[in-house]
Coordinates of N, CA and C in Angstrom, one line a residue:
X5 N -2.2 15.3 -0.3 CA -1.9 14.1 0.4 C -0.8 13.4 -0.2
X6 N 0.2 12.9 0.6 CA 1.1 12.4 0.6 C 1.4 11.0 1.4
X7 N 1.5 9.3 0.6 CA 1.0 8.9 1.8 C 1.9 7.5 0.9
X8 N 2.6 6.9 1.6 CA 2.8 5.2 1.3 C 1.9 4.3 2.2
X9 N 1.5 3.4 1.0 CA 0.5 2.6 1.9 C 1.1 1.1 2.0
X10 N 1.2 0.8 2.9 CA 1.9 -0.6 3.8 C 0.8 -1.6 4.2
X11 N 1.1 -2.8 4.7 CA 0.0 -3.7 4.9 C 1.0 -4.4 5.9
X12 N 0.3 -5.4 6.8 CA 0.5 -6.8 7.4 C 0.8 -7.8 6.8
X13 N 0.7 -8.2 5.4 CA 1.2 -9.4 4.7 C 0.9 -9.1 3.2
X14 N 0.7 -9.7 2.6 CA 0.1 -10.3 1.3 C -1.2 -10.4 1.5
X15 N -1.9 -9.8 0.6 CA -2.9 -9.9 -0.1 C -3.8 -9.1 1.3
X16 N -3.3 -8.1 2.3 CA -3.7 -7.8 3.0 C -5.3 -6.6 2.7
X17 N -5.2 -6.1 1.3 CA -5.8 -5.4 0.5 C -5.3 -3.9 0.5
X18 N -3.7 -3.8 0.3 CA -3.4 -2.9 0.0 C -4.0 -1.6 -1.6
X19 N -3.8 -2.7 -2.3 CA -4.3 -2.1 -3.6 C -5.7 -1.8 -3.6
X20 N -6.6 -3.0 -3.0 CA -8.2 -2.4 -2.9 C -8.6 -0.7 -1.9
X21 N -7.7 -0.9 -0.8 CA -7.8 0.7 -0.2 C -7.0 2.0 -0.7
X22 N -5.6 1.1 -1.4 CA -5.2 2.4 -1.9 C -6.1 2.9 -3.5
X23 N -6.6 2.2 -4.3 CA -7.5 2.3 -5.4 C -8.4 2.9 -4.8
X24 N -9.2 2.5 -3.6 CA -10.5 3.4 -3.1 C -10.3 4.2 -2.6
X25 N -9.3 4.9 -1.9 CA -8.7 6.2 -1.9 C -8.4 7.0 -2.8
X26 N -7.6 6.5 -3.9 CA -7.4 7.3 -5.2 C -9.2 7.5 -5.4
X27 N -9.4 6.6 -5.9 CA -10.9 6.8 -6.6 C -11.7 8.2 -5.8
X28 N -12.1 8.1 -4.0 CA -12.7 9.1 -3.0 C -12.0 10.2 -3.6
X29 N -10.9 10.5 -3.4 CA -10.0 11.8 -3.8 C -10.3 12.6 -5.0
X30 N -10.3 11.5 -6.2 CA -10.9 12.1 -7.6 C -12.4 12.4 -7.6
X31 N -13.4 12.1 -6.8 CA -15.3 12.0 -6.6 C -14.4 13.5 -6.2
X32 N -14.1 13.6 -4.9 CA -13.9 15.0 -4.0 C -13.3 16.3 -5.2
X33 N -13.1 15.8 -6.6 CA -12.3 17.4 -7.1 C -11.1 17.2 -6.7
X34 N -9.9 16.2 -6.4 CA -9.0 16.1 -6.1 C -7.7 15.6 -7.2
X35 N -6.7 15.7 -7.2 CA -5.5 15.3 -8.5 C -4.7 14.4 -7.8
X36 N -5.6 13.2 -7.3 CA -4.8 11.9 -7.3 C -4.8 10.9 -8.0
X37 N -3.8 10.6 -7.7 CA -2.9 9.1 -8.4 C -2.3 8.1 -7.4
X38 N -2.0 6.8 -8.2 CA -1.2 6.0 -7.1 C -0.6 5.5 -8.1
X39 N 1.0 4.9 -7.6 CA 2.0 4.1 -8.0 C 2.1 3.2 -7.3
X40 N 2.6 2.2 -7.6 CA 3.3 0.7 -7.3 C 4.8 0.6 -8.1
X41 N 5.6 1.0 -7.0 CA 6.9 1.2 -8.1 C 7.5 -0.2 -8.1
X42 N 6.8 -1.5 -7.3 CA 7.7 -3.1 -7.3 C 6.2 -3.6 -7.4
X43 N 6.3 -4.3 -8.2 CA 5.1 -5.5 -8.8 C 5.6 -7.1 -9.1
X44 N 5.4 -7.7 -8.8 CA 5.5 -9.1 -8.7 C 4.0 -10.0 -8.9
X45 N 4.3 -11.1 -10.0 CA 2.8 -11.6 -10.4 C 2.2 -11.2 -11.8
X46 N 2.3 -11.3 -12.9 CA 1.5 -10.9 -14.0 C 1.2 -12.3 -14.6
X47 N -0.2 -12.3 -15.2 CA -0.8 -13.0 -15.6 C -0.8 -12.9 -17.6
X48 N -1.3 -14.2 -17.6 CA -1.6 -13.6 -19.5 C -3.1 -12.9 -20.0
X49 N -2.9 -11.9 -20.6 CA -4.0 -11.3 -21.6 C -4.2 -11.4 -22.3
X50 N -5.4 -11.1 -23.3 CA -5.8 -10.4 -24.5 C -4.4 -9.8 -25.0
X51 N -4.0 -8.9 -24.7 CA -3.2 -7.3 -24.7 C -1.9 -7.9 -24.4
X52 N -1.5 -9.2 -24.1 CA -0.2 -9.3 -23.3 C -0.2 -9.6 -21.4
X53 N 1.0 -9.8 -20.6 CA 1.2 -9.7 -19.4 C 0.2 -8.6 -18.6
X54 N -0.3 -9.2 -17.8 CA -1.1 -8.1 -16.8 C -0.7 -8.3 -15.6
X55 N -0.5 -7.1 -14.6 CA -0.6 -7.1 -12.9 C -2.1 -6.8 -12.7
X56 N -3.2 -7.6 -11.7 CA -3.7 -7.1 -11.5 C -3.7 -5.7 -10.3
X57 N -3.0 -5.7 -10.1 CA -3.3 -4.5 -8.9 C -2.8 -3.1 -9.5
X58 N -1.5 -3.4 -10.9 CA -1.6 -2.0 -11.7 C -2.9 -1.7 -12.3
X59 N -3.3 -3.0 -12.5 CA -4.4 -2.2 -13.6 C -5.5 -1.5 -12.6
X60 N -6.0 -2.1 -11.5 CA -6.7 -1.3 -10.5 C -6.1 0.0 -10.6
X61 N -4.9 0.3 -10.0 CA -4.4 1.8 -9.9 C -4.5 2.4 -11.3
X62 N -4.5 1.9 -12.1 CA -4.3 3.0 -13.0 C -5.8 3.3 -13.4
X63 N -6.6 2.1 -13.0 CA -8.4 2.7 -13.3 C -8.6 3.9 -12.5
X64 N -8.1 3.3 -11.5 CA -8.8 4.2 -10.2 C -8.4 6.1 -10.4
X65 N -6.8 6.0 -11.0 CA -6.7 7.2 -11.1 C -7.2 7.8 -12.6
X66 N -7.7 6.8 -13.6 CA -8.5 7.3 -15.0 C -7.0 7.4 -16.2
X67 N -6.1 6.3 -15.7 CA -4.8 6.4 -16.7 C -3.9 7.8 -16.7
X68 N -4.2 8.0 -15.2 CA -3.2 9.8 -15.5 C -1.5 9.2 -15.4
X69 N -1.4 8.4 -15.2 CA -0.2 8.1 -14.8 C 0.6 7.4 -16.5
X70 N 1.6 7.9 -17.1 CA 2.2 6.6 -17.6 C 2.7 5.6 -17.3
X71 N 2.8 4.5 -17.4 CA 3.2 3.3 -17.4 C 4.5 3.0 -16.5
X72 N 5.6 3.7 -17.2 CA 7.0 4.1 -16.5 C 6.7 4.4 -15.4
X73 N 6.1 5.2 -14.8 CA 5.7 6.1 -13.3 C 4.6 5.5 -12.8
X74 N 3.8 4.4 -13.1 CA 3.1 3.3 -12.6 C 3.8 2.5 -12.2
X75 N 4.6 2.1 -13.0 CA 5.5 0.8 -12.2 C 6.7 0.9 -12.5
X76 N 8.1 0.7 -12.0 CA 9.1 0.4 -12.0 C 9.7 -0.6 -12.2
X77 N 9.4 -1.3 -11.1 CA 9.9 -3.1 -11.6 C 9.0 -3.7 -11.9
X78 N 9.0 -4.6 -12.3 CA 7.6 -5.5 -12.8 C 8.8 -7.0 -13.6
X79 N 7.9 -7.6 -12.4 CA 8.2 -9.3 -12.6 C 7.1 -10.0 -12.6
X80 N 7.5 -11.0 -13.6 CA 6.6 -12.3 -13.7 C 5.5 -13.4 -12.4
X81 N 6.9 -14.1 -12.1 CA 6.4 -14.7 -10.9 C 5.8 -14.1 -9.7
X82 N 5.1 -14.7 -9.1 CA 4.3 -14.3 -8.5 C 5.3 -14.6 -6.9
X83 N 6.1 -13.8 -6.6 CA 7.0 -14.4 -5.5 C 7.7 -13.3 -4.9
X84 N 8.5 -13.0 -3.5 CA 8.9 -12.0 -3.4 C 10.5 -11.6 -3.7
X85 N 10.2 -9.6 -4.4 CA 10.8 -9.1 -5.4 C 12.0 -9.4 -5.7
X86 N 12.8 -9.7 -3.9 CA 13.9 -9.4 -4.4 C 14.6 -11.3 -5.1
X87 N 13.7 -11.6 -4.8 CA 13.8 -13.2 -5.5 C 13.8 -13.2 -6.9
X88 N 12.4 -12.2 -7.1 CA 12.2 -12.3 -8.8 C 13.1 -11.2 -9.7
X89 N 13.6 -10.4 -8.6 CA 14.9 -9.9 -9.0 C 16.0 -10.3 -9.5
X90 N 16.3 -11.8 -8.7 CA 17.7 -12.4 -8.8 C 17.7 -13.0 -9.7
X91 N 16.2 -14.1 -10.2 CA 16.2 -14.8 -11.4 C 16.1 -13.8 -12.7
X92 N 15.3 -12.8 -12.4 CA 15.5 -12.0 -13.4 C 16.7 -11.1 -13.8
X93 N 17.6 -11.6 -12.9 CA 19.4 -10.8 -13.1 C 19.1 -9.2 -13.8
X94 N 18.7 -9.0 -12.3 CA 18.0 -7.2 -12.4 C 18.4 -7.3 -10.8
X95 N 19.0 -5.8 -10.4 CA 18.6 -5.3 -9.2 C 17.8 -4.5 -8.9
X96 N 17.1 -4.2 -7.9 CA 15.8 -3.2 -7.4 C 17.0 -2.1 -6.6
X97 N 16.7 -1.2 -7.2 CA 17.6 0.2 -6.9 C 16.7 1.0 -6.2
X98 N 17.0 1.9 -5.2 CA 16.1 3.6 -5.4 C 16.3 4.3 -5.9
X99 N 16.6 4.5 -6.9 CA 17.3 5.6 -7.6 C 16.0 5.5 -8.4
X100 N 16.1 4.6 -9.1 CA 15.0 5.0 -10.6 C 13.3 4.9 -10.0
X101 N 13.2 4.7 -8.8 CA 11.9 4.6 -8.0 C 11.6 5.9 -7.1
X102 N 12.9 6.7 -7.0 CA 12.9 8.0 -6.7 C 12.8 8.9 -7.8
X103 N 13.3 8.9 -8.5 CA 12.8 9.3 -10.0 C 11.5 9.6 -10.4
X104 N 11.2 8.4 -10.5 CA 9.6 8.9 -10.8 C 8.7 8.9 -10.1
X105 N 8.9 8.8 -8.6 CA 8.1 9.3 -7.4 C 8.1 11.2 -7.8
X106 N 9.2 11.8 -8.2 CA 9.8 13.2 -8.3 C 8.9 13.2 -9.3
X107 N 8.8 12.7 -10.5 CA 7.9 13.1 -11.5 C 6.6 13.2 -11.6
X108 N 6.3 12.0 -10.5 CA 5.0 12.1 -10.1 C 4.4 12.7 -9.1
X109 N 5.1 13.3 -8.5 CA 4.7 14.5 -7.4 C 5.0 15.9 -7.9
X110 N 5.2 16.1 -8.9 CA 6.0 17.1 -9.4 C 4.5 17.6 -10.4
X111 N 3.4 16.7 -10.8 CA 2.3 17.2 -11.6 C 1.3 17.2 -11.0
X112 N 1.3 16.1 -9.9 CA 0.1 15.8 -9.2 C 0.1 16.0 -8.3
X113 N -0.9 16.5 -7.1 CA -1.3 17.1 -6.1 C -1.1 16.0 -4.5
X114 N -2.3 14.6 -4.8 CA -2.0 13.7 -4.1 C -1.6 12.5 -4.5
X115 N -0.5 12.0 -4.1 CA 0.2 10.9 -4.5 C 0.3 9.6 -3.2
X116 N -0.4 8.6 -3.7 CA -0.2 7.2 -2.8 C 0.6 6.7 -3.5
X117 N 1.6 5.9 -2.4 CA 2.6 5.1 -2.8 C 2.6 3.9 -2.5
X118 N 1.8 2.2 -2.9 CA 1.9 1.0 -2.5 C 2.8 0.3 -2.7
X119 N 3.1 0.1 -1.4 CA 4.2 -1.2 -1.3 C 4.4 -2.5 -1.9
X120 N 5.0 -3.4 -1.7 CA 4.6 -4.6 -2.1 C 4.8 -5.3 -1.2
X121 N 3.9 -6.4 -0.5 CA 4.0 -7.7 0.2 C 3.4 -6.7 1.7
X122 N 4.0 -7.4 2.8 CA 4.0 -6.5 3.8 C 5.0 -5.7 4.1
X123 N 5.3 -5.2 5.2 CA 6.5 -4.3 6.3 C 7.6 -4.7 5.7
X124 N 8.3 -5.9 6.8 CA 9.1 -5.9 6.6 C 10.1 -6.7 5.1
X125 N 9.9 -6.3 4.1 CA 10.0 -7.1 2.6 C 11.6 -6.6 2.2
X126 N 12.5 -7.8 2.3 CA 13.8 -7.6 1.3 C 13.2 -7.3 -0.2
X127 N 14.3 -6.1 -0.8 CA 14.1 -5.8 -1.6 C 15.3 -5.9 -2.9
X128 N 16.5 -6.3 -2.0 CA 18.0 -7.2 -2.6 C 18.4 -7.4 -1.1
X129 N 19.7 -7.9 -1.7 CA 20.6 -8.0 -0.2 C 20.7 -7.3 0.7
X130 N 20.9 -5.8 -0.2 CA 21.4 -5.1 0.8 C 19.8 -3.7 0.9
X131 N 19.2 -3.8 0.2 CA 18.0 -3.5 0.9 C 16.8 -3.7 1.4
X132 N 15.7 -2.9 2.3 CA 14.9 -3.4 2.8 C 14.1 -2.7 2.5
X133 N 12.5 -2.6 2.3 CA 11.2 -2.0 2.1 C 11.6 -1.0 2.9
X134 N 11.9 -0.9 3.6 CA 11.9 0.2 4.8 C 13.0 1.0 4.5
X135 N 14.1 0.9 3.4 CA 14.8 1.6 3.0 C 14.2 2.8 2.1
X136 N 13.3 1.6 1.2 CA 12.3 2.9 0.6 C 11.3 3.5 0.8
X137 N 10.8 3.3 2.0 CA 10.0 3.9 2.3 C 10.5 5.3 3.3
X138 N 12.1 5.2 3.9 CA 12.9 6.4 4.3 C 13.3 7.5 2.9
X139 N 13.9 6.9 2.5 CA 14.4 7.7 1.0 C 13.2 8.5 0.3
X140 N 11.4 7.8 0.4 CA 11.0 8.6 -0.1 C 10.1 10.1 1.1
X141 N 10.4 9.7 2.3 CA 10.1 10.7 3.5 C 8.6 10.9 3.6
X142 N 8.0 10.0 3.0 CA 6.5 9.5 3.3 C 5.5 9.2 4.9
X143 N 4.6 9.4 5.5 CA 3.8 8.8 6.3 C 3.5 7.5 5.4
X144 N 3.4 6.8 6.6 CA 3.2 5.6 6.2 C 1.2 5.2 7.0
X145 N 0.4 4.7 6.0 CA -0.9 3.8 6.4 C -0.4 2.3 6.3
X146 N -1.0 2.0 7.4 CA -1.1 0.2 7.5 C -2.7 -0.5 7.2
X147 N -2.4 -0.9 6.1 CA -3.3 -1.5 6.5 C -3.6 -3.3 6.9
X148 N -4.5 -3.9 7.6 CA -4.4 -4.9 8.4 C -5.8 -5.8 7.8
X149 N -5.4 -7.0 7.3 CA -6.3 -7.5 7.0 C -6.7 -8.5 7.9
X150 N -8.5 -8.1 8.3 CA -8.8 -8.7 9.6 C -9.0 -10.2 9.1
X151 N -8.5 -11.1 9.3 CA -8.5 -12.6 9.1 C -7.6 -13.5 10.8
X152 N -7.8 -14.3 10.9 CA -7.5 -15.2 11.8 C -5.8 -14.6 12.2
X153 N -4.9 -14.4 13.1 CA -3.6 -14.2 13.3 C -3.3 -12.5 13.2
X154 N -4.9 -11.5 12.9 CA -4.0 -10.7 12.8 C -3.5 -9.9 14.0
X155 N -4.3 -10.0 14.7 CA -3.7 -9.0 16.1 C -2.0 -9.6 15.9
X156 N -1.8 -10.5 16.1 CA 0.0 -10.7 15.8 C 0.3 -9.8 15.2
X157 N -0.2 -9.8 14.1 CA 0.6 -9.1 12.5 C 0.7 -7.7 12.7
X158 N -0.6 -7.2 12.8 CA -0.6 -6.1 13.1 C 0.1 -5.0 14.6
X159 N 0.6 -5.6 15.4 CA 1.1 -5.0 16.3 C 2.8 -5.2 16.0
X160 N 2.6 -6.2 15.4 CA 4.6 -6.4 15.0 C 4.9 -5.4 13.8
X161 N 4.1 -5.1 13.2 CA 4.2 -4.2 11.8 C 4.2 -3.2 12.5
X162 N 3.5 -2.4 13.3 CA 3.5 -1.4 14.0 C 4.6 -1.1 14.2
X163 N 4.9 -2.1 15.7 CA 6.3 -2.3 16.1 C 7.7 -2.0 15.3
X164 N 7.6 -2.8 14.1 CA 8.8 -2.9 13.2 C 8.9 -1.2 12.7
X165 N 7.4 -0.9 12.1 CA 7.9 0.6 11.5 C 8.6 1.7 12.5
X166 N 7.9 1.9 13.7 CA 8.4 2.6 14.3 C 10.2 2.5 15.0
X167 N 10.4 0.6 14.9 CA 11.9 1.0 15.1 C 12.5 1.2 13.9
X168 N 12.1 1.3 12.9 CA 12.8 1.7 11.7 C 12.7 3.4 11.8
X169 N 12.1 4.2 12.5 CA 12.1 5.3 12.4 C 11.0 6.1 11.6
X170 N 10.4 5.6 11.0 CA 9.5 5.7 10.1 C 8.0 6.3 10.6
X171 N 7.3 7.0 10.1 CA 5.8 7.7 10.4 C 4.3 7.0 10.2
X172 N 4.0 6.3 11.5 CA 2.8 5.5 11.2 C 1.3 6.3 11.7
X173 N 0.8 7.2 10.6 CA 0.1 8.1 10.9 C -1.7 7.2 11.0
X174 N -1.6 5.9 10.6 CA -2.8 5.1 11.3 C -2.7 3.9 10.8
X175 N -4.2 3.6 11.1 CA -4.0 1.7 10.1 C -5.8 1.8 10.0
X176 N -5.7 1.0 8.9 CA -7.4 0.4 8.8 C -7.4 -0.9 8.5
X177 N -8.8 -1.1 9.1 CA -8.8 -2.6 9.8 C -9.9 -3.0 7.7
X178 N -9.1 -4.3 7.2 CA -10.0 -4.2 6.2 C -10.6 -6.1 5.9
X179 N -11.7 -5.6 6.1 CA -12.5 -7.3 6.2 C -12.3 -8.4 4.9
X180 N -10.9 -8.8 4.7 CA -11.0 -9.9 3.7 C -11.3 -10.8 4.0
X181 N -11.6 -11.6 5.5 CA -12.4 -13.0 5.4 C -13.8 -12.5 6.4
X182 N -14.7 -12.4 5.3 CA -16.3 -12.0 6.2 C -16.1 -12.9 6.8
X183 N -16.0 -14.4 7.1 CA -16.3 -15.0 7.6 C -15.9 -15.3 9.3
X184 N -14.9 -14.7 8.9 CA -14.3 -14.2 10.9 C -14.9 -14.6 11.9
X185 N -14.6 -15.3 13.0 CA -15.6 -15.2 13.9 C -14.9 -14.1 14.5
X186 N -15.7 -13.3 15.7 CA -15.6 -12.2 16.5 C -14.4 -11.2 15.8
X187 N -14.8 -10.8 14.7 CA -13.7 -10.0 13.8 C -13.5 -8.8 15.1
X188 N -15.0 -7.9 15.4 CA -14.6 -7.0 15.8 C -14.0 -7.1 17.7
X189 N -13.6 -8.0 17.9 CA -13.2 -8.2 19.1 C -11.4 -7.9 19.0
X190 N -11.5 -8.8 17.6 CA -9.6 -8.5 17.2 C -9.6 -7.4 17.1
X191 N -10.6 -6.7 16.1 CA -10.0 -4.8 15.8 C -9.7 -4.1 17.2
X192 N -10.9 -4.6 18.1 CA -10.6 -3.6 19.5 C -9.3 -4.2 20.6
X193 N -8.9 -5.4 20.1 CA -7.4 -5.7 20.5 C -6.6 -4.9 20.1
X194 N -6.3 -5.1 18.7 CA -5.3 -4.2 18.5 C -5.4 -3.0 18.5
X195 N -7.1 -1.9 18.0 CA -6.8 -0.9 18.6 C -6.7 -0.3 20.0
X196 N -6.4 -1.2 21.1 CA -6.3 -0.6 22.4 C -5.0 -0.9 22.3
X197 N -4.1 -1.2 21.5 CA -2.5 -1.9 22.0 C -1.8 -1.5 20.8
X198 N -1.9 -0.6 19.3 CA -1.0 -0.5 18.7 C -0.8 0.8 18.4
X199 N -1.2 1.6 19.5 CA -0.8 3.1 19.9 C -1.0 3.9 18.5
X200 N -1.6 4.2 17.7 CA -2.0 4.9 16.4 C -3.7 4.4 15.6
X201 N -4.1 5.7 15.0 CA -5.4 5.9 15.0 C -5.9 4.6 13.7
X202 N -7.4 4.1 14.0 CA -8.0 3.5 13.8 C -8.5 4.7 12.4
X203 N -8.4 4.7 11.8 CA -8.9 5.6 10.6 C -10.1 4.9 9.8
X204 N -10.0 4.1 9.6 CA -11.2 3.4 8.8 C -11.4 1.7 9.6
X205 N -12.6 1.1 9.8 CA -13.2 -0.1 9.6 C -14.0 -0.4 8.7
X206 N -13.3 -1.0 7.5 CA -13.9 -1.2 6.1 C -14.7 -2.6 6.2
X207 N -15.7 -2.7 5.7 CA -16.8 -4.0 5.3 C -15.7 -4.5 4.4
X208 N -16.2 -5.5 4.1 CA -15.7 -6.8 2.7 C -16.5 -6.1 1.7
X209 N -15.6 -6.0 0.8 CA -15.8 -4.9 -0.5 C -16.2 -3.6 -0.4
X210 N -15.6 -3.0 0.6 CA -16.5 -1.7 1.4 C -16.0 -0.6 -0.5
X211 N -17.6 0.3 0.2 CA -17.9 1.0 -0.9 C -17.6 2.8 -1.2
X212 N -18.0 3.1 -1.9 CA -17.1 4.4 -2.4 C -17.6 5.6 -0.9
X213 N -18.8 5.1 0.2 CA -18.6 6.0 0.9 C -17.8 5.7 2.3
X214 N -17.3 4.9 2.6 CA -16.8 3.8 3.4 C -15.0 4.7 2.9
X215 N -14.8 4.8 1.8 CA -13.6 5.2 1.3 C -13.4 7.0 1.6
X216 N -14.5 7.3 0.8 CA -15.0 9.2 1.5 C -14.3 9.5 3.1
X217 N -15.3 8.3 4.1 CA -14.7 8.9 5.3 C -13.4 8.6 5.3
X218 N -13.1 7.5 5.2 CA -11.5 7.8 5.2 C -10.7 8.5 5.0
X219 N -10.9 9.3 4.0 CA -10.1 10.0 3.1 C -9.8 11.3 3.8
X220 N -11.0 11.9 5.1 CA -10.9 12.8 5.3 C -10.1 13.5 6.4
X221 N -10.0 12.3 7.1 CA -8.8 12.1 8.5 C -7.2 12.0 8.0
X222 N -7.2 11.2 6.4 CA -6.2 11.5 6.0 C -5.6 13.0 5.6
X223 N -6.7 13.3 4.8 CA -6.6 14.9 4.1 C -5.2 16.1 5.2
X224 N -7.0 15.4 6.6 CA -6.2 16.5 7.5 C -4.8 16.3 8.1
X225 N -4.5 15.1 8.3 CA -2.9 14.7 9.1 C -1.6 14.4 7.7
X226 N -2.1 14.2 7.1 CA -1.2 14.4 5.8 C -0.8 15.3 4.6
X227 N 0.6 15.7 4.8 CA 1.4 16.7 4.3 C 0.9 16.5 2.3

């Protein structure tokens, strides 16, 4: 499996599905990993600066990955990249994110790729998320975090990928505010209107078998 995983916004729970995917994949006898090649956000440690969402991926895949090939850019502030780029007088390139996508598919079998923020995310001036998610010739998963506004989100993200040209082989609906009223009324909105498969509806903290099924609809449609 071969897969970039996208979302509807911030904090949509990219990293929680892509980690519980890595994790199902490794239960199944499988040689996955996940990267986050643009990180934004580190906190203080024990140990120094921490991302929480590297450190998820790199649990989830058991540290197979070096550090270099986990992350690429990595900024402080908690803001978007190509911002924390500018104060950090660094540009966000593809080149060295191609790189070690190459290295990391080059040992490992299945490789997730998380994005950062939502869809459509400047990543300098003159690039866009969507630049790298062409350059690296990935299917792309959405996932949609069911909270108040998302049928919006989710059908515009849809929308945006496909005119970008890009492969939106499904979305999962993933429950970050339990508290929702009529959550599942919005899932069946947008799944009758955003023309691509419903792959998972995950619970709030959904658990390692909730991730299983998923995994398996991916397995089959993904290169």
């Amino acid at each position: 499996m071969r897969l970039f995983v996208t979302a509807t916004d911030t904090d949509a729970g990219k990293t929680f599905v892509t980690a519980g995917l890595v994790r199902a994949l490794r239960a199944a006898g499988r040689d996955a990993v996940a990267m986050k090649p643009i990180a934004s956000g580190f906190v203080a440690g024990p140990d120094g600066p921490f991302n929480a969402d590297l450190v998820a991926l790199a649990a989830a895949a058991q540290g197979a990955l070096p550090p270099d090939d986990l992350n690429v850019h990595a900024f402080e502030p908690a803001i978007a990249p190509h911002q924390a780029a500018t104060l950090a007088g660094v540009a966000i390139e593809l080149a060295p994110i191609l790189a070690a996508y190459a290295r990391v598919a080059a040992r490992h079998a299945d490789v997730l790729v998380e994005g950062v923020g939502g869809f459509a995310v400047p990543l300098s001036p003159t690039l866009m998320q969507a630049d790298l998610m062409r350059a690296l010739k990935l299917p792309l998963l959405l996932v949609v975090g069911v909270r108040l506004g998302c049928i919006n989100h989710a059908l515009l993200s849809a929308a945006a990928i496909r005119a970008a040209g890009l492969s939106l082989v499904g979305w999962v609906a993933n429950h970050v505010d339990p508290s929702m009223r009529e959550a599942q009324a919005s899932i069946d909105a947008i799944a009758a209107r955003i023309g691509t498969p419903l792959l998972a509806n995950l619970s709030h903290g959904a658990g390692a078998d909730e991730f299983a099924k998923l995994a398996d609809p991916l397995n089959a449609m993904s290169p």
